[in-house]
Structures are given as structure tokens and as C-alpha cells.
Coordinates of C-alpha atoms in Angstrom, one line a residue:
Chain A
M1385 CA -82.0 132.6 -46.4
N1386 CA -79.5 131.9 -49.3
E1387 CA -79.9 128.3 -50.6
E1388 CA -76.7 127.7 -51.9
I1389 CA -74.6 127.4 -48.7
K1390 CA -72.4 124.5 -48.9
K1391 CA -73.8 121.9 -46.2
G1392 CA -71.7 121.2 -43.1
R1393 CA -70.6 117.6 -42.0
L1394 CA -72.5 115.8 -39.3
F1395 CA -69.7 113.5 -37.4
W1396 CA -71.8 111.2 -35.3
I1397 CA -69.8 109.4 -32.5
T1398 CA -71.7 106.7 -31.2
G1399 CA -70.9 104.0 -28.5
L1400 CA -72.3 102.8 -25.4
S1401 CA -72.0 104.8 -22.2
D1402 CA -68.3 105.1 -21.1
A1403 CA -67.1 104.2 -24.6
G1404 CA -65.1 107.3 -24.7
K1405 CA -67.5 109.7 -26.9
T1406 CA -66.9 112.8 -25.3
T1407 CA -63.3 112.5 -25.1
I1408 CA -63.0 111.9 -28.6
G1409 CA -65.7 114.7 -29.4
G1410 CA -64.1 116.9 -27.4
M1411 CA -60.7 116.3 -29.1
L1412 CA -62.2 116.2 -32.6
F1413 CA -63.7 119.5 -32.1
D1414 CA -60.4 121.2 -30.8
Y1415 CA -58.7 119.7 -34.0
I1416 CA -61.2 120.9 -36.6
K1417 CA -61.6 124.3 -34.6
S1418 CA -58.0 124.6 -35.1
K1419 CA -58.2 124.5 -38.9
K1420 CA -61.5 126.7 -39.5
N1421 CA -64.2 128.2 -37.3
D1422 CA -67.5 126.7 -38.4
V1423 CA -67.6 123.9 -36.2
V1424 CA -69.5 123.1 -33.4
W1425 CA -69.7 120.0 -30.4
L1426 CA -72.7 118.9 -29.1
D1427 CA -72.5 116.4 -26.7
G1428 CA -75.3 114.2 -25.7
D1429 CA -75.6 115.2 -22.1
C1430 CA -75.2 118.8 -22.8
L1431 CA -78.1 118.8 -25.0
R1432 CA -79.8 117.1 -22.3
E1433 CA -79.0 120.5 -20.0
V1434 CA -80.3 122.4 -22.8
Y1435 CA -83.4 120.9 -23.0
Q1436 CA -83.6 120.2 -19.3
N1437 CA -84.8 116.7 -19.8
R1438 CA -83.8 113.9 -17.4
D1439 CA -86.5 111.2 -19.3
Y1440 CA -84.4 108.1 -19.9
S1441 CA -87.1 105.6 -20.5
E1442 CA -87.2 104.2 -24.6
E1443 CA -89.6 106.8 -25.4
G1444 CA -88.0 109.9 -24.2
R1445 CA -84.6 108.9 -25.2
K1446 CA -86.1 108.8 -28.7
Q1447 CA -87.7 111.9 -28.5
I1448 CA -84.4 113.5 -27.5
S1449 CA -82.5 111.7 -30.2
Y1450 CA -84.8 113.1 -33.1
S1451 CA -84.4 116.5 -31.2
N1452 CA -81.1 116.4 -31.4
M1453 CA -80.9 115.2 -35.1
R1454 CA -83.1 118.0 -36.3
L1455 CA -80.8 120.5 -34.6
G1456 CA -78.1 119.0 -36.3
K1457 CA -79.7 119.1 -39.8
L1458 CA -80.7 122.9 -38.8
L1459 CA -77.0 123.5 -38.5
T1460 CA -75.3 121.8 -40.9
D1461 CA -77.8 122.9 -43.5
Q1462 CA -76.2 126.1 -42.7
G1463 CA -73.1 125.5 -43.5
I1464 CA -71.7 124.4 -40.0
D1465 CA -69.6 121.0 -39.0
V1466 CA -71.5 119.3 -36.1
I1467 CA -69.7 116.9 -33.8
M1468 CA -72.4 114.9 -32.1
S1469 CA -71.1 112.6 -29.6
V1470 CA -74.3 110.5 -28.5
I1471 CA -75.4 107.1 -27.7
G1472 CA -77.8 106.8 -30.4
M1473 CA -78.0 103.2 -30.3
R1474 CA -80.5 102.4 -33.0
D1475 CA -80.8 101.7 -36.2
E1476 CA -83.8 104.1 -37.2
Y1477 CA -81.8 107.5 -36.1
R1478 CA -78.7 106.4 -38.2
E1479 CA -81.2 105.7 -41.0
W1480 CA -82.5 109.4 -40.4
N1481 CA -79.3 110.7 -40.3
R1482 CA -78.2 109.1 -43.9
S1483 CA -81.5 110.0 -45.3
N1484 CA -81.5 113.5 -44.2
I1485 CA -78.1 115.0 -43.7
E1486 CA -76.0 115.2 -47.1
R1487 CA -72.7 114.7 -45.5
Y1488 CA -73.2 112.5 -42.9
L1489 CA -70.0 110.5 -41.2
E1490 CA -70.5 107.7 -38.3
I1491 CA -68.2 106.9 -36.0
Y1492 CA -68.5 104.1 -33.6
L1493 CA -66.3 103.7 -30.6
K1494 CA -67.0 99.8 -30.1
V1495 CA -65.9 98.7 -26.5
P1496 CA -66.3 95.5 -25.2
L1497 CA -69.1 95.2 -22.5
E1498 CA -66.8 93.7 -19.4
E1499 CA -64.5 96.9 -20.4
L1500 CA -67.6 99.4 -20.0
V1501 CA -68.8 97.3 -17.0
K1502 CA -64.7 98.0 -15.7
R1503 CA -64.8 101.7 -16.3
D1504 CA -68.3 102.4 -15.2
S1505 CA -67.5 106.2 -14.5
K1506 CA -71.0 107.1 -13.7
G1507 CA -71.8 103.7 -11.9
L1508 CA -74.5 102.9 -14.2
Y1509 CA -73.8 99.4 -15.2
A1510 CA -73.2 98.5 -11.5
K1511 CA -77.1 99.8 -10.8
A1512 CA -78.2 98.2 -13.9
L1513 CA -76.7 94.8 -12.9
R1514 CA -77.9 95.3 -9.4
G1515 CA -81.7 95.7 -10.6
E1516 CA -81.6 99.1 -9.3
A1517 CA -81.1 101.3 -12.6
L1518 CA -83.6 100.8 -15.7
N1519 CA -82.4 101.5 -19.3
V1520 CA -79.2 101.2 -19.2
Y1521 CA -78.0 99.8 -23.0
G1522 CA -76.2 97.1 -22.9
I1523 CA -77.6 95.5 -19.7
N1524 CA -81.2 96.0 -19.2
L1525 CA -82.1 98.1 -22.8
A1526 CA -81.1 96.2 -26.0
F1527 CA -79.0 97.9 -28.4
E1528 CA -78.4 98.0 -32.0
E1529 CA -75.1 98.0 -33.0
P1530 CA -74.4 100.4 -36.2
K1531 CA -74.3 97.8 -39.5
S1532 CA -72.6 100.4 -41.6
P1533 CA -70.6 103.0 -39.8
D1534 CA -67.7 105.2 -41.9
L1535 CA -65.4 104.2 -39.1
I1536 CA -65.4 101.6 -36.7
I1537 CA -62.4 102.3 -33.8
L1538 CA -61.8 99.6 -31.3
N1539 CA -61.7 101.5 -28.1
D1540 CA -60.9 98.8 -25.5
G1541 CA -58.4 101.3 -23.7
R1542 CA -55.0 100.1 -25.5
K1543 CA -54.8 102.9 -27.4
P1544 CA -54.7 106.3 -26.0
P1545 CA -57.1 108.8 -26.9
R1546 CA -54.4 110.6 -29.2
E1547 CA -54.3 107.9 -31.3
V1548 CA -57.9 107.3 -31.9
L1549 CA -58.0 110.9 -32.8
D1550 CA -55.2 110.4 -35.4
E1551 CA -56.9 107.5 -36.9
I1552 CA -60.3 109.5 -37.5
I1553 CA -58.3 112.2 -38.6
Q1554 CA -56.3 109.4 -41.0
K1555 CA -59.2 107.2 -42.2
L1556 CA -61.7 110.1 -42.9
D1557 CA -59.0 112.3 -44.4
L1558 CA -59.6 115.4 -42.3
Chain B
M347 CA -62.2 121.7 -24.9
N348 CA -60.0 124.6 -25.8
E349 CA -61.2 127.3 -23.1
E350 CA -59.4 130.4 -25.0
I351 CA -61.9 130.5 -27.9
K352 CA -63.4 133.6 -28.4
K353 CA -67.0 134.0 -27.9
G354 CA -69.6 134.3 -30.6
R355 CA -72.0 136.9 -30.5
L356 CA -76.0 136.3 -29.8
F357 CA -78.4 138.7 -31.8
W358 CA -81.1 138.3 -30.1
I359 CA -84.1 139.5 -32.4
T360 CA -87.2 140.2 -30.4
G361 CA -91.0 141.4 -31.2
L362 CA -94.2 140.5 -31.2
S363 CA -95.7 138.0 -33.5
D364 CA -95.5 139.6 -37.5
A365 CA -93.3 142.1 -36.1
G366 CA -90.6 141.1 -38.8
K367 CA -88.2 138.9 -36.7
T368 CA -88.0 136.2 -39.4
T369 CA -87.7 138.3 -42.3
I370 CA -84.8 140.5 -40.7
G371 CA -83.1 137.5 -38.8
G372 CA -82.7 135.7 -42.3
M373 CA -81.4 139.1 -43.7
L374 CA -79.0 139.4 -41.1
F375 CA -77.8 135.8 -41.5
D376 CA -77.3 136.0 -45.0
Y377 CA -75.4 139.3 -44.6
I378 CA -73.1 138.1 -41.6
K379 CA -72.7 134.7 -43.6
S380 CA -71.5 136.8 -46.5
K381 CA -68.3 138.1 -44.6
K382 CA -67.8 134.7 -42.4
N383 CA -68.4 131.3 -41.9
D384 CA -69.0 131.1 -38.2
V385 CA -72.6 132.0 -37.9
V386 CA -76.0 130.5 -37.5
W387 CA -79.4 131.6 -37.8
L388 CA -82.2 130.1 -35.0
D389 CA -85.6 131.1 -35.9
G390 CA -88.1 130.8 -32.9
D391 CA -90.6 128.4 -35.4
C392 CA -87.5 126.5 -36.7
L393 CA -86.5 125.9 -32.9
R394 CA -90.0 124.7 -32.3
E395 CA -89.8 122.0 -34.8
V396 CA -86.4 121.0 -33.5
Y397 CA -88.2 120.3 -30.2
Q398 CA -91.3 119.2 -31.6
N399 CA -93.0 121.4 -28.9
R400 CA -96.7 122.8 -29.6
D401 CA -97.2 124.1 -25.9
Y402 CA -98.0 127.7 -26.4
S403 CA -98.9 127.9 -22.2
E404 CA -96.9 130.4 -20.3
E405 CA -95.4 127.4 -18.9
G406 CA -94.6 125.8 -22.3
R407 CA -93.4 129.1 -24.0
K408 CA -90.8 129.7 -20.9
Q409 CA -89.6 126.4 -21.0
I410 CA -88.8 126.7 -24.6
S411 CA -87.0 129.8 -24.3
Y412 CA -84.8 128.6 -21.7
S413 CA -83.7 126.1 -23.9
N414 CA -83.3 128.3 -26.6
M415 CA -81.1 130.9 -24.5
R416 CA -79.1 127.7 -23.5
L417 CA -78.5 126.7 -26.8
G418 CA -77.4 130.1 -27.6
K419 CA -74.8 129.6 -24.8
L420 CA -73.6 126.7 -25.7
L421 CA -73.2 127.9 -29.3
T422 CA -71.7 131.3 -28.6
D423 CA -69.4 129.7 -25.8
Q424 CA -67.8 128.0 -28.7
G425 CA -67.4 131.0 -30.7
I426 CA -70.3 130.7 -32.8
D427 CA -72.3 134.1 -33.8
V428 CA -76.0 133.2 -33.1
I429 CA -78.8 135.1 -34.6
M430 CA -82.0 134.2 -32.5
S431 CA -85.3 135.6 -33.9
V432 CA -87.8 134.9 -31.0
I433 CA -91.0 136.6 -29.5
G434 CA -89.2 136.2 -25.9
M435 CA -91.2 139.1 -24.3
R436 CA -90.3 138.6 -20.7
D437 CA -87.5 140.4 -18.8
E438 CA -86.7 137.6 -17.1
Y439 CA -85.1 136.0 -20.5
R440 CA -83.2 139.1 -21.3
E441 CA -82.0 139.3 -18.1
W442 CA -80.7 135.5 -18.4
N443 CA -79.1 136.4 -21.5
R444 CA -77.5 139.4 -20.1
S445 CA -75.8 137.6 -17.4
N446 CA -74.8 134.6 -19.3
I447 CA -73.7 135.7 -22.7
E448 CA -71.1 137.8 -22.8
R449 CA -72.0 139.4 -26.2
Y450 CA -75.5 139.9 -26.0
L451 CA -77.0 142.2 -28.6
E452 CA -80.8 142.8 -28.1
I453 CA -82.6 144.3 -31.3
Y454 CA -86.1 145.3 -30.7
L455 CA -88.5 145.4 -33.5
K456 CA -91.2 147.2 -32.6
V457 CA -94.5 147.6 -34.1
P458 CA -97.9 149.2 -33.2
L459 CA -100.5 146.5 -32.2
E460 CA -102.7 148.0 -34.6
E461 CA -100.7 147.4 -37.3
L462 CA -99.5 143.9 -36.6
V463 CA -103.4 143.2 -36.1
K464 CA -103.6 144.3 -39.6
R465 CA -100.8 142.0 -41.0
D466 CA -101.8 139.2 -39.0
S467 CA -100.2 136.8 -41.3
K468 CA -100.9 133.5 -39.2
G469 CA -104.5 134.8 -38.3
L470 CA -103.7 134.5 -34.5
Y471 CA -104.3 138.4 -33.6
A472 CA -108.1 137.8 -34.9
K473 CA -108.7 134.3 -33.4
A474 CA -107.4 136.0 -30.0
L475 CA -109.7 139.1 -30.4
R476 CA -112.6 136.4 -31.1
G477 CA -111.4 134.6 -28.0
E478 CA -110.8 131.6 -29.9
A479 CA -106.9 131.6 -29.6
L480 CA -105.2 131.7 -25.6
N481 CA -102.1 133.0 -25.2
V482 CA -101.4 135.7 -28.0
Y483 CA -99.1 138.1 -26.5
G484 CA -100.6 141.4 -27.0
I485 CA -104.0 140.3 -26.9
N486 CA -104.8 138.1 -24.1
L487 CA -101.0 137.4 -22.8
A488 CA -99.6 140.7 -21.4
F489 CA -95.8 141.0 -22.5
E490 CA -92.9 142.8 -21.3
E491 CA -91.4 145.5 -23.2
P492 CA -87.5 145.4 -23.7
K493 CA -86.5 148.0 -21.4
S494 CA -82.8 148.4 -22.6
P495 CA -82.2 146.9 -26.0
D496 CA -79.3 147.5 -27.8
L497 CA -81.3 148.9 -30.6
I498 CA -84.9 149.6 -31.1
I499 CA -86.7 149.9 -34.5
L500 CA -89.8 151.2 -35.4
N501 CA -90.8 148.6 -38.0
D502 CA -94.4 149.7 -38.6
G503 CA -93.8 149.2 -42.4
R504 CA -92.8 152.5 -43.6
K505 CA -89.3 151.4 -44.1
P506 CA -88.4 148.5 -46.1
P507 CA -86.5 145.6 -44.7
R508 CA -83.3 146.2 -46.6
E509 CA -83.2 149.7 -44.6
V510 CA -84.1 148.0 -41.5
L511 CA -81.4 145.7 -42.1
D512 CA -78.6 148.4 -43.3
E513 CA -80.1 150.6 -39.9
I514 CA -78.8 147.2 -37.7
I515 CA -75.7 147.2 -39.6
Q516 CA -74.6 150.5 -39.1
K517 CA -75.8 151.1 -35.4
L518 CA -74.4 147.7 -34.6
D519 CA -71.4 148.5 -36.4
L520 CA -71.7 145.2 -38.2

């Protein structure tokens, strides 16, 4: 394989469940795809389908996260831009990305927990609050907020997704 | 996500261990990459690294194969050409690809078993013949030859890789 390929970018869209990662990830994909062909969108839930992995334990989540990141590296090393929309709420993942992926861009969709519990599209937060679901970040699984993302967006619902996308495009100069 | 994206092609380079899949896969990648950006090369061994999966049992191989194929679908659905160099010696895999991936191209690198046992770059065949390695296709694991590949290449060493690549380019009109 030719070693002189210009590396692709990894857009790591991170946030808790219901923070808007899939919506924004898909919109960012469409935007970049309209300008160039070599971009892919890997959503956390789709990747779980690829692996057929239903393990939501901390260890299971860790294993999947590293598979996702290694896949991100494999693709960006071949010059492909990768948009990855995943929870990924661990410092060690972000550090791995930063050390291993040359053109790494971290976008944190920050949403207050009260708002997430209100959205609760999968009923996960309610379940966790009733003690029926284990390992829900923010309720019964501690999370580590990104400490030095390239971009923090308060995605509490006051801004429509289109404006969030515009902010990403503008701030990251895309 | 925009549903009107033109699907990418899946180049499924299949053959037994040491058939030349990685060499030809890498060369095909470089060739296509020199013409367009939206192409990736996913080699079976690299994908195993991504998943960190060392399970070589039939069940383990099956699981990995389906993950690979689903990943191939995810990427080709987004318009990316995927070159996948994998053993994949099961009819059911090829049927899955054919049913699920619109632009599926199967390239079978056929090499007589005697020649593979001579090459044996990983020492796998010798081990299997001594009864020390399990699950080596062609020795102690039955394989199903591709029945209707788009291209069969007798890769028994009489043709240099460059000529094999030229044959692929010409026959598949790349």
C-alpha cells in the first residue's frame, strides 16, 4: 500500500444518549459528502449491528469503543474522512484517538442531564432511574466529560440542528 | 442521510491462505486509489486486529465473516468502493453478499493445494498436516469453492502479481 496517502480526518461526535449525535452526525455526513466523496459516517448503533454485540457492560463498551477507534484509524490512514457518532465518555478513548489519529477533531454535544431525561427517546433514562437498566451513562454509570474537545456545543434544544451544523462548519472551518 | 448516493462496489478477493489475497488486494487498492479517492482496502487480518478476535473456530470465523460483510455493506451503501481480501470459503457468505450488496464483484484467486503447502508463509499448512493446527481450510477444514465468481485467476505463481492485477483491471473493466 502506498504510504504517502494524505490522512483523513476523524470527526468524533461525542455526547450522552439522546444528545443528538446521530442527527448531527448524519447532517455533517451529508454536508461533507456534498463536497467530496471520500467520507463515511459510522454511527455507534450501526457499528454495534456490524459486530452484533449487545454487551452494554463497562467491559463490553470498552471493547467496542476500541474496535471503533481502530476502525477509525484504519480508514483515516487510507485517506478517508470518518464521522463517528458515539457516546465514548472515557478520557482513555479520547487520548487514544489523539495519540493515534493525526487529524482528530472532537465535537462534544453537551446537554444537561435534566433535558436528556426529558427526551429519553429510548426510555433508557427512565429505566435506569427505576433501577431496571444498568450501565446508563449519567445515571448509574459515571461518565468523564471531554476535557479538551475541539468544539463544545450546548445542544439543549434551543438551537435547531441546522444551526448546530452551521456552527460546526464555521468553527472547524469545513 | 441522503438516500440517493450511488452505491460503491465490493471487490471480494477470496482464496485460501497464501493464495495472494493481501498482495493483490493492496495492488488493486493502489490502482483504484490512483483514479479516485473513495476506496478502502479491508484486509482480513487487519479486520481481525480491529475486532481483536483470535477465534479461528468455524463459529468464530463465521461471526467475523458476517461482521466483515455487514461492514462492507455499510460502506458501499455510503458510496465507498471496498476491497476486501478475506478467505471467506463458504457459499453462504457469497450468497449474502450477492443478495445484500448491489455492486458485488467476486474475484477468486485459485491456487492448487500443493503449491499453497509449498508457500506456507505462516507455517499453517505444515502445522495442520502434523495435526498441530486446527481449522486450516484445505487441510482439516473443508472449504467450498466459489461456484460463480466474476473472475477466477489461477494464481499458481507462473504469473507475476502485476500481471494478475492487469488481468483483473482488464476483465472487470476497471
